[in-house]
Amino acid sequence: MADACKGGMCVGQQLGDGTDCDDGNACTMHDACSRGMCVGQPRICDDGLDCSIDFPCDPVTGCGHDISRCPCATDADCDDHDACTGRETCDVATGTCHPGTRLDCGDGNDCTNDPCLPREGCKHVDKFQKCSFDSVKCSVPGSTPPSACAVDPKTIRQLVKRATNLIGKSAENRRFKRTMRAQKLLESAQNLGSISDACKNKLTDIDSRIDDWLKMTDCPPAPR
């Protein structure tokens, strides 16, 4: 007779104790022959989630669980659809959600407001309209040259210092002529071959702000 397992019976000379078999019961596991019988260890229907309901084992369908009361089964279940709160995750072992790390939108620029919008995330918005004197003044606070130029040659530092002084005065007195003179000094500094990349990039940014300020259609016309 061929080796077989019928109705929980281990049949055949080859099916000795410990031989794998299937007793046909979904509520047992690790089935093996023992003294001519196919027996298995009881299956425990506990999914480890405190929030779920574990149903009694059904010999045909096996274990059943109701996780409808659990906060989550995947990370997607924990998503609060707020870009500012970071990425939420699900602890599958306990069925609980863990919050993400809230975004820090600060860009280190005193001239910008850095809000976080739930749908878009971090935004960096100029505190002042580009046409305002304050926008230029914020580019170079007071009359202090940018730190990016601190290690550049004396000739460049002198040009930048004169330009920043003019920018500070023009912002305080609302005089366009001084700002335009400052722009020319900045351009002269940028054209010197000994200028560092860091300083040149900073002066380019300041020059661009001044240029936008003077040329935008909603700005006061630049004096001739």
XYZ file of C-alpha atoms in Angstrom:
224
model
C 0.000 0.000 0.000
C 1.301 3.412 -0.863
C 2.277 5.695 1.978
C -0.563 8.094 2.756
C -2.378 10.052 5.427
C -6.102 9.364 5.554
C -8.533 10.749 8.108
C -5.733 11.564 10.503
C -4.199 8.100 10.083
C -0.595 7.571 8.958
C -0.728 4.601 6.564
C 2.206 2.662 5.169
C 5.429 1.243 6.445
C 7.448 4.347 5.488
C 5.399 6.770 7.611
C 7.127 6.390 10.923
C 6.941 8.687 13.913
C 7.974 12.273 13.105
C 7.097 12.020 9.420
C 5.399 15.177 8.141
C 1.726 14.757 7.418
C -1.490 16.759 7.165
C -4.362 15.989 9.482
C -6.729 18.213 7.473
C -7.419 20.468 10.450
C -6.649 24.185 9.956
C -6.481 24.599 13.719
C -3.319 22.527 14.092
C 0.240 23.113 12.935
C 3.484 21.159 12.658
C 1.544 17.974 11.865
C 3.570 14.768 12.188
C 2.978 11.030 12.466
C 2.903 9.585 15.954
C 2.126 5.885 16.490
C 0.247 5.669 13.220
C -1.772 8.849 13.793
C -1.283 12.241 12.171
C -1.383 14.765 14.981
C -0.513 18.444 15.213
C 0.013 21.116 17.818
C -2.958 23.391 18.562
C -2.844 26.690 16.638
C -3.138 29.737 18.924
C -5.274 32.434 17.343
C -3.606 35.452 18.927
C -2.278 38.082 16.527
C -0.579 39.975 19.345
C -2.640 43.137 18.872
C -4.394 44.409 21.972
C -6.838 46.306 19.800
C -8.056 43.343 17.717
C -10.631 40.616 18.380
C -9.341 37.044 17.942
C -12.054 34.628 16.859
C -12.050 30.939 17.900
C -10.244 28.762 15.374
C -12.373 27.160 12.675
C -11.116 23.683 11.576
C -11.796 24.604 7.944
C -10.837 28.279 7.651
C -8.401 28.616 10.552
C -7.910 31.728 12.670
C -9.894 34.923 12.198
C -9.228 38.436 13.493
C -11.181 41.674 13.542
C -8.778 44.658 13.392
C -11.442 47.277 12.697
C -10.825 48.821 16.122
C -7.072 49.120 15.571
C -5.723 52.583 14.670
C -3.538 51.150 11.935
C -2.269 48.171 10.032
C 0.076 50.055 7.649
C 1.886 53.416 7.631
C -0.720 54.767 5.228
C -3.382 54.367 7.916
C -1.496 56.874 10.093
C -1.028 59.593 7.468
C -2.594 62.826 8.754
C -2.133 64.498 5.325
C -0.176 67.335 6.918
C 3.244 67.859 5.320
C 4.382 69.833 8.373
C 4.104 66.958 10.836
C 6.580 64.679 9.082
C 6.009 61.032 8.162
C 3.738 59.098 10.488
C 4.406 55.385 10.951
C 2.433 52.390 12.141
C 3.770 49.989 14.750
C 2.292 46.870 13.221
C 3.089 44.821 16.334
C 0.772 46.921 18.471
C -1.471 48.474 15.817
C -0.686 51.985 17.024
C 0.383 55.107 15.158
C 3.541 57.051 15.911
C 3.832 60.742 14.952
C 6.490 61.982 12.570
C 9.115 64.643 13.253
C 7.713 68.123 12.736
C 9.497 70.084 9.985
C 11.848 72.901 10.956
C 11.421 75.422 8.157
C 13.914 78.004 9.389
C 16.364 78.882 6.604
C 18.627 81.062 8.725
C 17.718 84.125 6.670
C 16.433 87.048 8.735
C 14.906 88.541 5.599
C 12.358 85.765 5.131
C 9.350 84.367 6.921
C 9.426 80.565 6.905
C 5.920 79.165 7.398
C 4.945 75.529 6.955
C 1.807 74.891 4.912
C -0.023 71.580 5.514
C -0.292 70.795 1.802
C 3.004 72.211 0.526
C 5.456 71.963 3.405
C 8.090 74.642 4.026
C 7.832 78.001 2.282
C 10.319 80.866 2.359
C 8.736 84.255 1.751
C 10.462 87.630 1.753
C 9.400 89.639 4.792
C 9.262 92.765 2.693
C 8.034 93.545 -0.783
C 10.923 93.816 -3.197
C 10.032 97.417 -3.937
C 10.309 98.524 -0.328
C 13.445 100.140 1.048
C 13.259 97.639 3.885
C 13.822 94.754 1.467
C 17.168 96.220 0.398
C 18.085 97.139 3.944
C 17.371 93.560 5.045
C 19.678 92.207 2.363
C 22.552 93.970 4.107
C 21.434 94.800 7.675
C 22.530 98.285 8.721
C 25.878 99.207 7.263
C 27.652 95.920 8.043
C 29.354 94.199 5.094
C 28.344 90.563 4.561
C 30.488 88.049 6.452
C 31.077 86.172 3.180
C 33.503 88.932 2.166
C 35.398 89.144 5.472
C 38.466 87.276 4.184
C 38.663 88.997 0.793
C 41.399 91.525 -0.111
C 41.232 95.000 1.429
C 40.285 96.627 -1.892
C 37.167 94.486 -2.155
C 36.257 94.917 1.502
C 36.491 98.714 1.143
C 34.195 98.716 -1.902
C 31.697 96.483 -0.157
C 31.804 98.605 3.003
C 31.114 101.798 1.044
C 28.270 100.085 -0.805
C 26.641 98.720 2.345
C 26.890 102.116 4.022
C 25.057 103.660 1.078
C 22.407 100.940 1.159
C 21.820 101.512 4.861
C 21.486 105.268 4.361
C 19.258 104.965 1.303
C 16.903 102.639 3.193
C 16.702 105.044 6.121
C 16.241 108.180 4.005
C 14.288 106.659 1.081
C 16.780 107.934 -1.506
C 17.173 105.938 -4.680
C 20.341 107.679 -5.876
C 22.401 106.267 -3.018
C 21.128 102.780 -3.740
C 22.077 103.073 -7.395
C 25.559 104.274 -6.409
C 25.837 101.306 -4.072
C 24.889 98.983 -6.912
C 27.733 100.322 -9.054
C 30.219 99.785 -6.219
C 29.023 96.205 -5.752
C 29.410 95.553 -9.467
C 32.944 96.942 -9.355
C 33.794 94.577 -6.492
C 32.302 91.632 -8.368
C 34.486 92.335 -11.391
C 37.751 92.209 -9.456
C 39.588 88.984 -10.188
C 40.717 88.457 -6.597
C 37.180 88.207 -5.166
C 36.229 84.891 -3.525
C 33.326 82.851 -4.857
C 31.427 83.182 -1.559
C 31.698 86.959 -1.563
C 30.868 87.219 -5.270
C 27.754 85.083 -4.845
C 26.561 87.209 -1.921
C 27.129 90.462 -3.821
C 25.312 89.015 -6.823
C 22.314 88.309 -4.572
C 22.344 91.834 -3.155
C 22.768 93.350 -6.619
C 19.838 91.284 -7.890
C 17.619 92.501 -5.080
C 18.491 96.102 -5.833
C 17.916 95.532 -9.549
C 14.479 94.003 -8.946
C 13.642 96.808 -6.570
C 14.457 99.508 -9.105
C 13.048 97.855 -12.236
C 9.784 96.240 -11.181
C 6.803 97.933 -12.794
C 5.070 98.589 -9.473
C 8.138 100.303 -8.020
C 8.673 104.059 -8.002
C 10.536 105.091 -11.172
C 14.268 105.266 -10.777
C 15.607 108.811 -11.000
C 17.435 109.789 -14.142
